[in-house]
Short mmCIF file of C-alpha atoms in Angstrom, two decimals:
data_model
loop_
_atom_site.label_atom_id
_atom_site.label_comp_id
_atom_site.label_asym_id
_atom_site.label_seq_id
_atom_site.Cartn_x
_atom_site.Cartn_y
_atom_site.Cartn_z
CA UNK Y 1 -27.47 -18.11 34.14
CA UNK Y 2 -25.59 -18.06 30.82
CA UNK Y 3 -23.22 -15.12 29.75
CA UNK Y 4 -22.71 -13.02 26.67
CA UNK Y 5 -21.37 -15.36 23.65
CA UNK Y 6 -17.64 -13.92 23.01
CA UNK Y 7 -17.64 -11.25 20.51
CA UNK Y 8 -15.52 -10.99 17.25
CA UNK Y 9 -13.77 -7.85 17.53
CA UNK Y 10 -13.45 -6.03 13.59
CA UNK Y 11 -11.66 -2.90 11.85
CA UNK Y 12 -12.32 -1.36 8.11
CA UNK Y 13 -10.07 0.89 6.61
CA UNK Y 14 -9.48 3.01 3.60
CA UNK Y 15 -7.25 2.34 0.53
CA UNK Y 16 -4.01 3.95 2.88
CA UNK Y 17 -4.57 1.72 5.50
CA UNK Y 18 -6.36 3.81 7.77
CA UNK Y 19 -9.12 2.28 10.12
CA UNK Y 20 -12.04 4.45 9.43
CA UNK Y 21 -14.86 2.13 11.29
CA UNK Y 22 -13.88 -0.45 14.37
CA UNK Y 23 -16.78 -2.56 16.31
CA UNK Y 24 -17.75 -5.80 17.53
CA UNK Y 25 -20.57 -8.37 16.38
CA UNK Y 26 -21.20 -11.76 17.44
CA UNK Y 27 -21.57 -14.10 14.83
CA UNK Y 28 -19.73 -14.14 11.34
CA UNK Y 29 -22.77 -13.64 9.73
CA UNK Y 30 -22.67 -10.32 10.94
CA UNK Y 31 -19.14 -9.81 10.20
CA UNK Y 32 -20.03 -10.83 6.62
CA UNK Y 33 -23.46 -8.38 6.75
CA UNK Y 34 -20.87 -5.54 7.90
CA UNK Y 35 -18.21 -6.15 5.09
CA UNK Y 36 -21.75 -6.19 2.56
CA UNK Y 37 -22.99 -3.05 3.70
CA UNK Y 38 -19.93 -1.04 3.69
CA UNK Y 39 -18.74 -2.79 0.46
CA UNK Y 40 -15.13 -2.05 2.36
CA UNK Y 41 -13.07 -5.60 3.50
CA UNK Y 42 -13.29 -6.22 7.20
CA UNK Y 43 -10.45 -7.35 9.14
CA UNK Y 44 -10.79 -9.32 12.65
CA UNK Y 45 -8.42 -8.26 15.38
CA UNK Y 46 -8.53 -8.25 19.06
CA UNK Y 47 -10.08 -5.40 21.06
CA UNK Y 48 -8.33 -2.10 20.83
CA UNK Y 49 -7.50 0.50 23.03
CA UNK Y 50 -8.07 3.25 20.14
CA UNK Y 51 -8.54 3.29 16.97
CA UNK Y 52 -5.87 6.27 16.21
CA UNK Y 53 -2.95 3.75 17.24
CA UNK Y 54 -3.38 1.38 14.98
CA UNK Y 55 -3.32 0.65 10.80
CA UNK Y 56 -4.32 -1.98 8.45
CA UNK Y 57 -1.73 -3.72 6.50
CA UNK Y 58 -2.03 -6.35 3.84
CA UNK Y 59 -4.67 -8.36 6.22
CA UNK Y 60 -3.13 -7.82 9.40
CA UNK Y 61 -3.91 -4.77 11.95
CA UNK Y 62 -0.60 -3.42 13.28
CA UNK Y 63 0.37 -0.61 16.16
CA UNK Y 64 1.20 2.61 14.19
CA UNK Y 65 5.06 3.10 14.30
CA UNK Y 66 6.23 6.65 15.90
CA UNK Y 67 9.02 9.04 15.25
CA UNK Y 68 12.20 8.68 16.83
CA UNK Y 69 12.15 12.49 17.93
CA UNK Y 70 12.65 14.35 20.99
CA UNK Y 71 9.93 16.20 21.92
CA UNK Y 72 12.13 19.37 23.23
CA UNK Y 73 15.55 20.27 21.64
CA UNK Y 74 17.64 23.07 22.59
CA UNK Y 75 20.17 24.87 19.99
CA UNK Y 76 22.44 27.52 19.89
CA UNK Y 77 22.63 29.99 17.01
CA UNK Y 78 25.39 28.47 14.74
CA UNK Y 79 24.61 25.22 15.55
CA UNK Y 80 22.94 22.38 13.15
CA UNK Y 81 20.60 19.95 14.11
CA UNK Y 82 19.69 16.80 11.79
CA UNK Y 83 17.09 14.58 12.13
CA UNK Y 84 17.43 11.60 10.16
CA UNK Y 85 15.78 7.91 10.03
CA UNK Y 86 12.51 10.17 9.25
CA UNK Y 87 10.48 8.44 6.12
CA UNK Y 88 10.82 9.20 2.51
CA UNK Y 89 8.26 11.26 2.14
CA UNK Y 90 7.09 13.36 5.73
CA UNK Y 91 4.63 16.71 5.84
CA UNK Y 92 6.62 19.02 8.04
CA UNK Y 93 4.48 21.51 9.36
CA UNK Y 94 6.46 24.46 11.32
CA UNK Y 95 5.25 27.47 13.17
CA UNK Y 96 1.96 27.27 10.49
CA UNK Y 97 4.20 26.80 7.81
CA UNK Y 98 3.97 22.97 5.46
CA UNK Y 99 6.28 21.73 3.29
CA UNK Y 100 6.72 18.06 2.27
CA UNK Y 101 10.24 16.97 3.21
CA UNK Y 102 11.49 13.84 0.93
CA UNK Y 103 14.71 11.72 1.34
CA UNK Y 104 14.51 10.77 5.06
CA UNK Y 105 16.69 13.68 6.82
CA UNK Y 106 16.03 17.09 7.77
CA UNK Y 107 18.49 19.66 9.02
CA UNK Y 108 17.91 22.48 10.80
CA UNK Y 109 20.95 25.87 10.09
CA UNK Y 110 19.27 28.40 12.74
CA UNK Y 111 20.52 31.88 12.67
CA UNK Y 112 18.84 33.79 15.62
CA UNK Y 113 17.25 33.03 18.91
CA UNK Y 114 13.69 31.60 18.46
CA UNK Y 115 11.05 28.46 19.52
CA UNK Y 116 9.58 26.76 16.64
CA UNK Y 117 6.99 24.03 17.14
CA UNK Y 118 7.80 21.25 14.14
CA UNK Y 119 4.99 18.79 13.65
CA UNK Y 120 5.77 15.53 11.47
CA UNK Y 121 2.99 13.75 9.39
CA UNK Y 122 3.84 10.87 7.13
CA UNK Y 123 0.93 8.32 7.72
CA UNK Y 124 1.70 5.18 8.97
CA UNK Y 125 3.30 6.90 11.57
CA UNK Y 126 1.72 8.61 14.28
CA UNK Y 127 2.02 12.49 14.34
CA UNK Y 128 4.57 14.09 16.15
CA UNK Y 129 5.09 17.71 17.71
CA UNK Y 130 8.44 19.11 18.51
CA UNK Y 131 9.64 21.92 20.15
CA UNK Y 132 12.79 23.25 18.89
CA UNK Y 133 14.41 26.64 21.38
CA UNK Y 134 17.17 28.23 19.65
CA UNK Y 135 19.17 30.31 22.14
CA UNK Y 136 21.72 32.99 21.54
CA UNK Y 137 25.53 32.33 21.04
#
């Protein structure tokens, strides 16, 4: 009895990096028939939990980075909360609400009692979801 040859594990991506197709074939002629159908490069990698985690970049296939954000935070009106370290250039949605945030740091000035839900987008990076309470003085 003879097992399964080993198979070469692939990912394609789009132009950001993206991995829009992930599978497995087992030969490179295969690999090579993939990349020729798709007309999109395809880049070998080991098996992967999910494709959501992960990005293409240059030729290598890399575990998305994540935001260095709590995801609860309590205030008090008057108080200031500031998030920096984000990236340049982040979509902040909040309560329904997008802006795009640039320079890497947002602060937060709240002025009465509230919960907002803050969701960061700024692609390498996986998503994130806060929840921000803002409680009376």
């Amino acid at each position: 009895m003879t097992s399964a040859p080993d198979a070469f594990w692939f990912v394609q991506a789009d132009a950001k990096g993206e991995i829009t197709d992930y599978g497995n074939v087992y030969s490179v002629d295969e690999l090579l028939l993939q990349e020729e159908g798709t007309g999109r490069p395809v880049y070998a990698c080991e098996e992967l939990p999910n494709m959501q985690g992960f990005y293409v970049s240059g030729t290598e296939v890399l575990i998305r980075p994540t935001f260095d954000i709590e995801p609860a935070i309590d205030l008090t009106v008057g108080e200031s909360l500031t998030l920096d370290g984000l990236p340049d250039r982040v979509t902040l949605t909040m309560d329904g609400e997008t802006i795009e945030l640039t320079g890497g740091e947002l602060t937060l000035e709240p002025d009465m009692p509230a919960v907002y839900s803050l969701t960061f987008e700024a692609f390498p990076f996986m998503p994130c979801t806060t929840k921000v309470t803002v409680h009376a003085a």
